[in-house]
Coordinates of C-alpha atoms in Angstrom, one line a residue:
Chain A
M122 CA -0.1 0.0 -0.2
P123 CA 1.6 3.6 -1.0
H124 CA 2.6 5.7 1.7
P125 CA -0.3 8.1 2.6
S126 CA 2.2 10.7 1.4
D127 CA 2.8 9.7 -2.2
T128 CA 1.7 11.6 -4.4
S129 CA 3.7 10.2 -7.6
Q130 CA -0.2 8.4 -8.5
P131 CA -2.4 11.0 -7.0
V132 CA -6.5 10.0 -7.1
A133 CA -7.4 13.8 -7.7
S134 CA -5.5 16.4 -8.4
L135 CA -5.6 20.6 -9.9
N136 CA -2.9 21.2 -12.4
R137 CA -2.2 24.9 -12.3
V138 CA -5.7 25.8 -12.5
H139 CA -6.9 29.4 -13.3
T140 CA -11.0 29.9 -12.2
T141 CA -12.9 33.2 -12.1
A142 CA -14.4 34.6 -9.1
R143 CA -17.3 33.6 -8.0
P144 CA -20.2 34.6 -5.6
G145 CA -18.0 35.1 -2.1
E146 CA -15.2 33.1 -2.9
A147 CA -11.4 34.3 -4.5
A148 CA -10.5 33.2 -8.3
L149 CA -7.7 30.5 -7.8
H150 CA -4.3 31.4 -9.5
D151 CA -2.6 29.2 -11.1
V152 CA -3.0 26.4 -7.9
S153 CA -1.2 23.0 -7.9
L154 CA -2.0 20.4 -5.4
A155 CA -3.0 16.5 -5.5
V156 CA -3.8 14.1 -2.9
G157 CA -3.3 10.3 -3.0
R158 CA -4.6 7.0 -1.9
G159 CA -5.5 7.1 1.5
E160 CA -4.3 10.3 1.8
I161 CA -6.1 12.9 4.2
L162 CA -5.3 16.6 2.4
T163 CA -6.4 19.7 4.4
V164 CA -6.5 22.9 2.3
L165 CA -6.6 25.8 4.8
G166 CA -7.8 29.5 4.2
A167 CA -5.1 32.2 5.3
G168 CA -5.9 35.7 5.6
S169 CA -9.2 37.7 6.3
G170 CA -11.2 37.8 2.6
A171 CA -12.3 35.0 0.8
S172 CA -9.6 33.0 0.4
G173 CA -10.4 29.9 -2.5
I174 CA -10.7 26.4 -0.4
A175 CA -14.8 26.7 -1.5
T176 CA -13.6 27.0 -4.9
V177 CA -11.2 23.8 -4.9
L178 CA -13.9 21.8 -3.4
A179 CA -15.9 22.8 -6.1
L180 CA -13.8 22.0 -9.0
F181 CA -13.0 18.4 -7.8
A182 CA -16.7 18.3 -7.1
G183 CA -17.9 19.6 -10.9
F184 CA -19.6 22.7 -9.6
A185 CA -17.4 25.1 -10.9
R186 CA -15.5 24.7 -14.0
A187 CA -11.6 25.8 -14.2
R188 CA -11.1 28.8 -17.0
S189 CA -7.0 26.9 -17.4
G190 CA -5.3 24.2 -15.9
E191 CA -6.6 20.5 -15.4
V192 CA -8.9 19.1 -12.9
M193 CA -8.0 14.9 -12.5
I194 CA -9.6 12.4 -10.5
G195 CA -8.7 9.2 -11.2
G196 CA -6.1 9.7 -13.6
R197 CA -8.5 11.0 -15.9
L198 CA -9.5 14.7 -17.0
M199 CA -12.7 16.0 -15.4
D200 CA -13.8 19.1 -17.6
A201 CA -16.7 17.0 -19.6
T202 CA -17.5 15.2 -16.6
P203 CA -20.7 15.7 -15.0
T204 CA -20.8 15.5 -10.8
H205 CA -22.6 12.4 -10.8
R206 CA -20.4 10.5 -12.9
R207 CA -16.9 11.4 -11.0
G208 CA -17.4 8.8 -8.3
I209 CA -16.6 11.1 -5.6
G210 CA -18.4 11.6 -2.1
M211 CA -18.9 15.1 -0.4
V212 CA -20.1 16.9 3.1
A213 CA -21.0 20.2 2.7
R214 CA -21.6 22.6 4.9
G215 CA -24.8 22.1 6.3
L216 CA -25.0 18.7 6.0
A217 CA -28.1 19.3 3.3
L218 CA -30.1 16.0 5.0
F219 CA -33.0 15.0 3.1
P220 CA -35.9 16.0 5.1
H221 CA -37.9 12.7 3.4
L222 CA -35.5 9.9 4.3
D223 CA -34.9 8.5 8.2
V224 CA -30.8 7.3 8.7
A225 CA -31.2 4.0 6.8
G226 CA -32.5 6.1 3.6
H227 CA -29.7 8.5 3.4
A228 CA -27.2 5.1 3.9
A229 CA -28.8 3.3 0.7
F230 CA -29.7 6.2 -1.2
A231 CA -26.7 6.7 -3.3
P232 CA -27.4 4.2 -6.9
G233 CA -24.2 1.7 -6.3
A234 CA -25.0 1.1 -2.6
T235 CA -25.8 -1.9 -1.7
P236 CA -27.8 -3.3 1.7
A237 CA -25.1 -5.0 2.6
Q238 CA -23.0 -1.8 1.7
A239 CA -25.0 0.6 3.9
N240 CA -25.7 -1.5 7.0
A241 CA -21.5 -1.9 6.8
I242 CA -21.3 1.5 7.0
L243 CA -24.2 2.1 9.9
Q244 CA -22.7 -0.3 11.9
Q245 CA -18.6 1.8 11.5
L246 CA -20.1 4.9 12.4
D247 CA -22.4 3.8 14.8
L248 CA -25.6 4.7 13.5
S249 CA -27.3 1.2 13.5
G250 CA -29.3 1.9 16.5
F251 CA -30.4 5.0 14.5
A252 CA -32.0 3.7 11.6
R253 CA -35.4 4.6 11.4
R254 CA -34.3 7.9 13.1
R255 CA -35.4 11.0 10.7
P256 CA -32.4 13.4 11.0
E257 CA -34.1 16.4 12.1
T258 CA -34.7 15.1 15.2
L259 CA -30.9 14.1 15.8
M260 CA -27.8 15.9 17.6
P261 CA -24.8 17.8 15.2
E262 CA -22.2 15.3 16.1
T263 CA -25.5 11.7 14.8
R264 CA -26.4 14.0 11.6
L265 CA -22.8 14.6 10.3
R266 CA -22.2 10.4 11.1
V267 CA -25.7 10.5 8.7
A268 CA -24.0 12.7 6.1
L269 CA -21.0 10.6 6.3
A270 CA -22.1 7.6 5.4
R271 CA -24.8 8.9 2.7
A272 CA -21.0 9.8 1.1
L273 CA -19.6 6.7 1.8
A274 CA -21.9 4.3 1.1
P275 CA -20.5 3.6 -2.8
A276 CA -17.6 4.0 -2.2
P277 CA -16.2 6.6 -3.5
K278 CA -12.6 7.3 -4.4
L279 CA -12.2 10.6 -3.0
L280 CA -14.4 12.1 -0.8
L281 CA -14.9 16.0 0.2
L282 CA -15.3 17.5 3.4
E283 CA -16.7 21.1 3.8
E284 CA -15.5 22.3 7.2
P285 CA -17.6 19.4 9.1
F286 CA -16.1 19.9 12.3
S287 CA -16.9 23.7 12.8
V288 CA -20.1 22.9 15.0
L289 CA -19.0 19.9 16.9
P290 CA -17.3 19.9 20.6
T291 CA -14.0 19.1 20.4
A292 CA -14.4 15.9 22.1
A293 CA -16.9 14.7 19.5
S294 CA -14.7 15.9 16.4
Q295 CA -11.7 14.1 17.9
A296 CA -13.5 11.0 18.0
L297 CA -14.9 11.3 14.2
K298 CA -11.2 12.6 13.0
S299 CA -10.1 9.2 14.2
L300 CA -12.7 7.6 12.4
L301 CA -12.1 9.2 9.4
R302 CA -8.1 8.1 9.8
G303 CA -9.4 4.8 10.1
I304 CA -11.4 4.6 7.4
A305 CA -8.7 6.6 4.5
A306 CA -6.1 3.7 5.8
D307 CA -8.3 0.8 5.6
T308 CA -9.8 1.6 2.1
E309 CA -7.6 4.0 0.7
L310 CA -9.7 6.6 0.8
A311 CA -8.8 10.2 -0.9
I312 CA -9.7 13.1 1.7
V313 CA -10.0 17.0 0.9
H314 CA -11.0 18.4 4.1
A315 CA -11.6 22.7 3.7
T316 CA -11.6 24.4 6.3
D317 CA -10.7 28.7 7.4
D318 CA -9.7 26.9 10.8
A319 CA -6.1 25.2 11.5
P320 CA -6.8 23.2 14.8
S321 CA -9.6 21.3 12.7
S322 CA -6.5 20.5 10.5
Y323 CA -4.9 18.5 13.6
G324 CA -5.0 15.4 14.3
L325 CA -6.6 14.7 11.0
S326 CA -4.3 15.6 8.3
D327 CA -1.4 14.2 6.8
R328 CA -0.7 17.8 4.5
V329 CA -1.8 21.1 4.9
A330 CA -2.2 23.4 2.2
V331 CA -2.8 26.8 2.6
I332 CA -4.3 29.0 0.2
Q333 CA -4.8 33.1 0.3
A334 CA -6.5 34.9 -1.9
G335 CA -6.6 32.1 -4.3
V336 CA -2.9 32.1 -4.4
L337 CA -1.4 28.8 -2.9
R338 CA 1.1 30.0 -0.6
Q339 CA 2.8 26.8 1.7
T340 CA 2.1 23.3 1.4
G341 CA 3.6 20.8 4.0
T342 CA 3.0 18.4 7.0
P343 CA 1.2 20.1 9.9
T344 CA 4.1 20.1 12.3
D345 CA 6.3 21.7 8.8
L346 CA 3.6 24.5 8.4
Y347 CA 3.4 25.4 12.3
E348 CA 6.9 25.4 13.0
R349 CA 8.6 26.4 9.9
P350 CA 5.9 28.8 7.9
E351 CA 7.3 30.7 5.0
T352 CA 5.3 33.6 4.8
L353 CA 3.0 35.4 7.6
A354 CA 0.0 34.9 6.1
V355 CA 0.7 31.1 6.6
A356 CA 1.9 31.9 10.4
S357 CA -1.4 33.3 11.2
A358 CA -3.6 30.8 9.6
M359 CA -1.8 28.0 11.6
G360 CA -2.4 29.0 15.3
A361 CA -2.4 32.0 17.3
L362 CA 0.4 34.5 17.1
N363 CA 2.2 37.2 18.6
K364 CA 3.6 39.7 16.0
L365 CA 5.5 42.4 16.3
A366 CA 6.8 45.3 14.2
G367 CA 10.4 45.9 13.8
T368 CA 13.6 47.0 11.6
V369 CA 16.4 44.6 10.5
I370 CA 19.4 45.3 11.9
D371 CA 21.6 42.6 10.6
S372 CA 21.4 39.0 9.7
D373 CA 23.7 35.7 9.7
D374 CA 22.4 32.7 7.6
D375 CA 18.8 32.5 8.6
I376 CA 19.2 34.6 11.8
A377 CA 18.6 38.3 12.2
R378 CA 19.0 40.8 14.3
I379 CA 16.1 43.2 15.0
R380 CA 15.1 46.0 16.4
L381 CA 11.6 46.3 17.9
S382 CA 9.6 49.6 17.2
G383 CA 10.1 50.3 21.2
G384 CA 13.8 49.7 20.6
A385 CA 14.4 46.4 22.3
V386 CA 16.8 43.9 20.4
V387 CA 15.2 40.5 19.4
E388 CA 16.7 37.8 17.2
A389 CA 14.3 35.2 14.8
R390 CA 14.6 33.0 12.3
T391 CA 14.2 34.4 8.6
A392 CA 12.4 31.8 5.7
D393 CA 13.6 34.6 3.2
P394 CA 16.7 36.7 3.7
L395 CA 16.1 40.2 4.4
R396 CA 18.4 44.0 4.0
D397 CA 19.0 45.2 6.1
G398 CA 17.5 48.1 7.3
E399 CA 14.2 46.2 6.2
A400 CA 10.8 46.8 7.7
C401 CA 9.4 43.2 9.1
V402 CA 7.4 41.9 11.6
V403 CA 8.5 39.1 14.4
A404 CA 6.1 36.3 14.9
L405 CA 5.7 34.5 17.5
R406 CA 3.7 31.2 18.9
P407 CA 2.5 32.2 22.6
E408 CA 3.7 28.7 24.0
R409 CA 7.4 29.0 22.9
I410 CA 7.7 31.9 24.8
A411 CA 9.5 32.1 28.3
V412 CA 8.4 34.1 31.6
A413 CA 10.7 34.6 34.4
A414 CA 10.3 36.7 37.5
D415 CA 14.0 37.9 36.7
I416 CA 14.7 41.5 35.6
V417 CA 16.1 41.6 32.4
G418 CA 19.5 42.2 32.9
E419 CA 19.8 38.6 34.4
M420 CA 17.6 37.0 31.4
G421 CA 20.4 37.4 28.9
E422 CA 20.5 39.7 25.7
G423 CA 16.9 39.9 24.0
A424 CA 14.7 39.7 26.8
L425 CA 12.4 41.8 27.0
S426 CA 11.0 43.6 29.9
V427 CA 7.2 43.7 30.7
R428 CA 4.2 44.0 32.5
L429 CA 1.7 41.7 33.2
V430 CA -1.8 43.6 32.5
E431 CA -4.0 40.2 32.5
R432 CA -4.7 36.9 33.3
V433 CA -7.0 34.6 32.3
F434 CA -8.0 30.8 33.1
G435 CA -8.2 28.0 30.5
G436 CA -9.0 24.7 31.9
D437 CA -5.2 22.9 31.4
Q438 CA -3.3 26.3 30.1
I439 CA -3.7 30.2 31.2
R440 CA -3.5 33.1 29.6
L441 CA -1.5 35.8 30.1
R442 CA -1.2 39.5 28.3
F443 CA 2.2 41.5 29.2
R444 CA 2.6 45.1 28.0
L445 CA 6.1 45.7 26.8
D446 CA 8.1 48.4 28.9
T447 CA 8.7 50.9 25.9
T448 CA 10.9 54.0 25.8
H449 CA 8.8 55.7 23.2
G450 CA 5.5 55.2 20.5
P451 CA 2.8 52.8 22.0
A452 CA 3.2 50.1 24.0
P453 CA 2.6 46.5 22.4
E454 CA 1.6 43.5 23.9
L455 CA 2.2 39.6 23.9
V456 CA -0.2 37.0 25.3
V457 CA 1.6 33.8 26.3
T458 CA 0.2 30.5 27.7
R459 CA 1.3 28.8 30.1
P460 CA 0.3 25.4 31.9
S461 CA -2.2 26.1 34.6
G462 CA -1.2 26.6 37.9
A463 CA 1.6 29.5 37.3
I464 CA 1.2 31.9 39.8
L465 CA 2.4 35.1 38.4
P466 CA 0.5 38.6 39.5
L467 CA -1.0 41.0 38.0
G468 CA 1.1 44.4 37.6
E469 CA 4.3 43.0 38.3
T470 CA 7.5 43.7 36.0
M471 CA 8.9 40.4 34.6
S472 CA 10.9 39.3 31.5
L473 CA 10.4 37.2 28.4
A474 CA 12.8 35.7 25.9
W475 CA 12.4 33.3 23.3
Q476 CA 15.0 30.7 21.7
P477 CA 15.7 32.8 18.0
H478 CA 14.6 29.6 16.1
H479 CA 11.1 29.7 17.6
A480 CA 10.6 33.3 16.1
H481 CA 10.2 34.2 12.8
A482 CA 10.9 37.3 10.9
F483 CA 8.7 38.0 7.7
R484 CA 8.9 41.3 5.6
T485 CA 6.2 43.7 6.3
E486 CA 4.2 43.5 3.1
A487 CA 4.4 39.6 3.0
A488 CA 1.4 40.0 5.8
Chain B
M308 CA -26.8 29.0 -19.5
T309 CA -27.3 25.4 -19.5
L310 CA -29.8 23.7 -21.6
R311 CA -31.7 22.8 -18.4
T312 CA -32.0 26.5 -17.1
S313 CA -33.2 27.5 -21.0
L314 CA -35.7 24.5 -21.0
A315 CA -37.0 26.4 -17.6
W316 CA -36.6 29.8 -18.7
L317 CA -38.5 28.7 -21.7
L318 CA -41.2 26.6 -19.3
L319 CA -42.0 30.0 -17.3
A320 CA -42.0 32.1 -20.4
L321 CA -45.1 29.9 -21.9
L322 CA -46.7 29.5 -18.8
G323 CA -46.6 33.2 -18.1
L324 CA -47.7 34.2 -21.4
F325 CA -50.5 31.6 -20.9
Q326 CA -51.9 33.9 -17.8
I327 CA -51.7 36.9 -19.2
L328 CA -53.8 35.4 -22.3
A329 CA -56.4 33.5 -19.8
L330 CA -56.7 36.8 -17.4
T331 CA -56.8 39.6 -20.1
L332 CA -58.1 38.1 -23.0
P333 CA -61.9 37.3 -22.9
P334 CA -62.8 33.8 -24.4
A335 CA -65.9 35.7 -25.5
L336 CA -63.6 38.0 -27.5
L337 CA -61.3 35.0 -29.2
L338 CA -64.4 32.5 -29.5
G339 CA -67.1 35.0 -30.5
G340 CA -69.3 35.2 -27.9
H341 CA -72.7 35.5 -27.7
G342 CA -75.2 37.7 -25.5
P343 CA -76.4 37.1 -22.4
G344 CA -79.5 34.9 -23.7
A345 CA -76.7 31.7 -24.3
L346 CA -76.2 31.6 -20.2
P347 CA -78.6 29.3 -19.5
A348 CA -77.6 27.0 -22.6
L349 CA -73.9 27.1 -20.8
A350 CA -75.0 26.3 -17.4
H351 CA -77.5 23.8 -18.1
Q352 CA -74.2 22.4 -20.5
I353 CA -72.4 22.6 -17.1
G354 CA -74.7 21.5 -14.6
G355 CA -75.3 18.8 -16.3
G356 CA -72.1 16.9 -15.8
T357 CA -69.7 18.5 -18.3
A358 CA -68.1 20.6 -15.4
L359 CA -65.8 17.0 -15.2
P360 CA -63.5 18.7 -18.3
V361 CA -63.2 21.6 -16.5
L362 CA -62.3 20.3 -13.0
D363 CA -60.0 18.1 -14.8
A364 CA -58.2 20.7 -16.7
A365 CA -57.8 22.7 -13.5
I366 CA -56.6 19.7 -11.6
A367 CA -54.4 18.4 -14.5
A368 CA -52.7 22.4 -14.2
A369 CA -52.2 22.3 -11.2
I370 CA -50.0 19.2 -11.1
V371 CA -48.3 19.0 -14.4
P372 CA -47.3 22.1 -15.5
G373 CA -47.8 24.0 -11.6
T374 CA -45.4 21.9 -10.4
L375 CA -43.2 22.3 -13.1
A376 CA -43.5 25.7 -12.7
A377 CA -42.8 25.6 -9.2
M378 CA -39.4 23.8 -9.1
A379 CA -38.3 26.4 -12.2
L380 CA -39.0 29.0 -9.9
W381 CA -37.6 27.3 -6.8
R382 CA -34.5 26.2 -8.9
L383 CA -33.7 29.3 -10.5
R384 CA -34.3 31.6 -7.8
V385 CA -36.7 33.9 -9.5
W386 CA -39.3 36.0 -8.3
G387 CA -40.9 39.3 -9.2
L388 CA -43.0 39.2 -12.3
A389 CA -42.4 35.4 -13.5
A390 CA -43.9 34.2 -10.0
S391 CA -46.7 37.2 -10.1
L392 CA -47.8 36.5 -12.9
L393 CA -48.4 32.3 -12.8
L394 CA -49.9 33.2 -9.1
A395 CA -52.1 36.2 -10.3
P396 CA -55.3 34.3 -11.0
L397 CA -55.3 33.6 -7.3
L398 CA -55.7 37.4 -6.7
L399 CA -56.7 38.8 -10.2
P400 CA -61.3 37.9 -10.6
M401 CA -61.9 36.2 -13.5
A402 CA -65.3 38.0 -13.8
L403 CA -64.4 38.3 -17.9
L404 CA -64.9 34.4 -18.3
A405 CA -68.2 32.2 -18.8
A406 CA -69.7 34.4 -21.7
T407 CA -70.5 32.1 -24.4
D408 CA -72.2 28.4 -25.1
G409 CA -71.7 25.4 -26.6
P410 CA -67.9 24.4 -26.6
A411 CA -66.9 27.8 -27.3
G412 CA -67.6 28.1 -24.0
L413 CA -66.9 25.0 -22.4
A414 CA -63.5 25.9 -24.2
A415 CA -63.5 29.1 -22.5
A416 CA -64.2 27.8 -19.0
V417 CA -61.3 25.2 -19.4
I418 CA -58.9 28.1 -20.1
A419 CA -60.0 29.8 -17.7
H420 CA -60.0 26.7 -14.7
A421 CA -56.6 25.9 -15.9
S422 CA -55.6 29.1 -15.3
L423 CA -56.8 29.2 -11.9
G424 CA -55.5 25.4 -11.6
L425 CA -51.7 26.5 -12.5
G426 CA -51.8 29.3 -9.7
I427 CA -52.9 26.8 -7.7
G428 CA -50.2 24.5 -8.6
V429 CA -47.8 26.7 -8.2
G430 CA -48.1 28.5 -4.9
C431 CA -48.6 25.2 -3.1
G432 CA -45.3 23.8 -4.8
L433 CA -43.7 26.9 -4.0
G434 CA -44.8 26.5 -0.5
S435 CA -43.3 22.8 -0.3
L436 CA -40.5 23.6 -1.6
A437 CA -39.6 27.0 0.6
G438 CA -37.6 25.3 3.4
L439 CA -35.5 22.9 1.0
D440 CA -32.1 23.3 0.9
R441 CA -30.7 23.7 -2.4
G442 CA -27.8 22.0 -0.9
V443 CA -29.5 18.2 -1.1
L444 CA -29.4 18.6 -5.4
R445 CA -25.8 18.8 -5.1
A446 CA -25.6 16.3 -2.4
A447 CA -27.7 13.6 -4.3
A448 CA -25.5 14.8 -7.0
C449 CA -22.6 13.7 -4.9
C450 CA -23.7 10.3 -4.8
G451 CA -24.4 9.4 -8.6
V452 CA -27.6 10.7 -8.5
S453 CA -28.2 12.1 -12.6
P454 CA -30.3 15.0 -12.9
L455 CA -33.7 13.2 -13.5
G456 CA -33.2 11.2 -10.9
M457 CA -32.1 13.8 -8.5
I458 CA -36.1 15.0 -9.4
W459 CA -37.7 11.8 -9.2
R460 CA -35.9 10.9 -5.7
V461 CA -35.4 14.0 -3.9
V462 CA -37.9 16.7 -5.2
L463 CA -40.8 15.4 -5.9
P464 CA -40.7 13.0 -3.1
V465 CA -40.7 16.6 -1.2
M466 CA -43.1 18.5 -3.1
A467 CA -45.6 15.0 -2.4
P468 CA -47.8 17.2 0.2
G469 CA -47.6 19.9 -1.7
M470 CA -49.2 18.7 -4.7
L471 CA -52.0 16.9 -2.9
A472 CA -52.8 20.1 -1.5
A473 CA -52.9 21.9 -5.0
I474 CA -55.2 18.9 -6.3
L475 CA -57.5 19.7 -3.8
L476 CA -57.4 23.1 -3.4
S477 CA -57.7 23.5 -7.3
A478 CA -60.7 20.9 -7.1
L479 CA -62.2 23.1 -4.7
A480 CA -61.4 25.9 -6.6
S481 CA -62.7 25.2 -9.8
L482 CA -66.2 24.0 -8.4
G483 CA -66.8 27.0 -6.9
T484 CA -64.9 29.2 -9.5
S485 CA -68.0 28.2 -11.7
L486 CA -69.9 30.7 -10.2
V487 CA -68.0 33.4 -12.1
G488 CA -70.9 33.7 -14.4
L489 CA -72.3 35.0 -11.5
L490 CA -70.5 38.7 -12.0
H491 CA -71.5 39.3 -15.3
G492 CA -75.2 40.2 -16.7
R493 CA -78.1 41.4 -14.7
I494 CA -79.2 39.9 -11.3
D495 CA -81.9 38.1 -13.2
D496 CA -79.5 36.1 -15.0
I497 CA -78.4 34.3 -11.6
A498 CA -81.5 32.3 -11.0
L499 CA -80.8 30.9 -14.8
L500 CA -77.9 29.7 -14.1
T501 CA -77.4 26.3 -12.6
T502 CA -74.1 25.2 -11.8
L503 CA -73.5 23.7 -8.9
P504 CA -72.4 26.2 -6.3
P505 CA -75.7 28.3 -7.2
A506 CA -78.4 24.9 -7.6
T507 CA -77.3 24.2 -3.8
W508 CA -77.7 27.9 -2.9
L509 CA -81.3 27.9 -4.9
A510 CA -82.3 24.6 -3.3
A511 CA -80.7 26.0 0.2
S512 CA -82.6 29.2 -0.4
G513 CA -86.2 28.4 0.2
S514 CA -85.5 27.0 3.5
A515 CA -83.3 30.1 5.1
A516 CA -84.4 29.5 8.7
L517 CA -83.5 25.8 8.4
V518 CA -79.9 27.1 6.7
C519 CA -79.7 29.1 9.7
A520 CA -80.4 27.2 12.0
I521 CA -77.6 24.6 10.7
A522 CA -75.1 27.4 10.8
W523 CA -76.1 28.3 13.9
I524 CA -75.7 25.3 15.6
S525 CA -72.5 24.1 13.6
L526 CA -70.5 27.1 14.9
V527 CA -71.6 26.4 19.0
L528 CA -70.4 23.2 18.5
L529 CA -67.0 24.3 17.0
R530 CA -66.4 26.8 19.6
R531 CA -66.7 24.3 22.2
S532 CA -64.6 22.0 20.4

C-alpha cells in the first residue's frame, strides 16, 4: 500500500488551475495540488478575505469550471464529466440531509450502494441504533455521521469535506477525526478537507495546503507549517500568533537581529533573507515564550521587560497578556500561554525571552 | 446558460404568457361570444355533468405545469414578475369569462380553470419547496444520482404534500369558480345559472330558517370543541 503522502499517482489533482471569481469566493491563480490514495489533505484558508478553498472543492465536485489548467480524478480529465459520474462523495457545510428520508434511507440512497454496504457503513459509524430516525431529530454530531454514511456508502475514491467539524465540541470532533483516519487508511480513500480553522486539521491531516486570496502559499505536514511557516499569512493561519513590528539590524545565515519599534533588540529566524534596515514583523507562538520573574538584565540578551496586565484561566492552560516596557511609541502587547498552575501576580514587572529559532521574521508586505 | 436552465426559462415564459392571455383576453372575444341569452345553455351544459372536463383541466394544470413551474421558480430563484404572473389568478377576478355557450363556452371555462389550477399548483409547489436546502441537489449529485433522478428521488417526494394540497385546492376552487358567471349580466340571470354552487344555494334558499339554524348550531359546536 502506498504511503499516505505518496502523490506520485494521485487520486485527484489540480494542475495549474486558474478560475474566475465566484460570489463570495476568490479566484484561483495557478494552483497545483494533489492528494494520493489513503491521504488526507487539508486545504486551509488564510487571510481575512475569501481564500478560494471552497472553489477547490467545487472544482473537484464539478460545481465550478476552471478557466485554464486541469482537474483530474482517478487519472482522468474531468472537464466534461458531470458531478454524478465522478465517483466522489461530499459532505458540505450545512450537511444538506434529505428531509424525507430516515438514517437508513440516507445510507442506502446512492444508486451504487447495496443494502449490505449501507448496513456496514451504519455499523462503522455507530448509526445502527438510529436507522429509523429522521435527521431533524438528531444531534449535530449524529447528523454529521449520517452525512458521512451517505457519502461513503457507494465507496467513492475521493471524499470532499467542507468545514465538517465547525459545529462540534472538541471531544466529538476528535472522535470523528480518528474514525476518518481509520477509514482512509483501511479503504485507501483520498480525502480533501477544506477549512479556515487550522486546529480542525490537527489530528486529521497528513498534509496541509494553505491558500490565501486564491494563491497557494505553502504545502507541508501540519508540523512543518506550524514550526517553519514561509509567510506571515501561513504562520497566522496555523495558529495563534504574536506580531511585533521592527526593523532589521543585520542578519547571519537564517537568523536576523531586529530592533523592535519599542527599542528592544531581539533575534528571529528568517525564511527569506532580509536586507539591513528593512521593515519586518517578528512572529511568536504564545507557548514558545518563556516568562521569568527576573529582571531583564539577568535574563540575557534578547529578553524583554514587560508588565503582566491580564490573566485568563483556560482549563489546562492559562493565558497571560503582557505589555512591553518601551522607551517611545505605543506599548506593544504579547500573549503567552503557560500550563495552569503558574502563579504570576498582576501588575508585576517580569521578563520574556525565547529561542531565536522559535521566532520568525517576515517582510511587512508579506503579511 | 445550460440546456436545463434554458428549458426552465422557456417553460416559465410559456406559462406566464398563458396566464396573461387567460386573465386579460376574455374567451368571448377570442371564440366569438354570444349574448346573455346564451347563459342558460352554458349553465345547463355545465350543470349537466360537463363540469368534469373543467375540473380535470384545473387539476391537471395544477399538477403538471404547476409543479414544473414551481420547480423552475425555486431552482432559478426567480421571483418578481415571473412568480406574480403565475400566481395572478389567485388574486385577480375571472369575471370576464363564461360569457359564451356551446363548445366555445366549454373551452373558455377550461382555459379559465386551467389558469386558476396553474396558479394554485405553483403556490402549493413553492410552499412545499420553501424550506428545502438547495444543497440537497448537490448532495444527490455527489452520491451519483443523475439530474432526472434528483427530481424523482429528492424533489418530488418533498413536493408530494404540496401536490396533494394543490389537487384538493384546485378541485375546490374549480367547483367554486363556476360562479364567475354570476358576475356577468343582470341579477335576473343569476336564477338561470344552474352550476353546482348556485344550484345548491337556490335549493337551500327556500329554507333560510333551516340554513340559519344549522349554521348557528355548527358555530356553537365548533366553539365548544
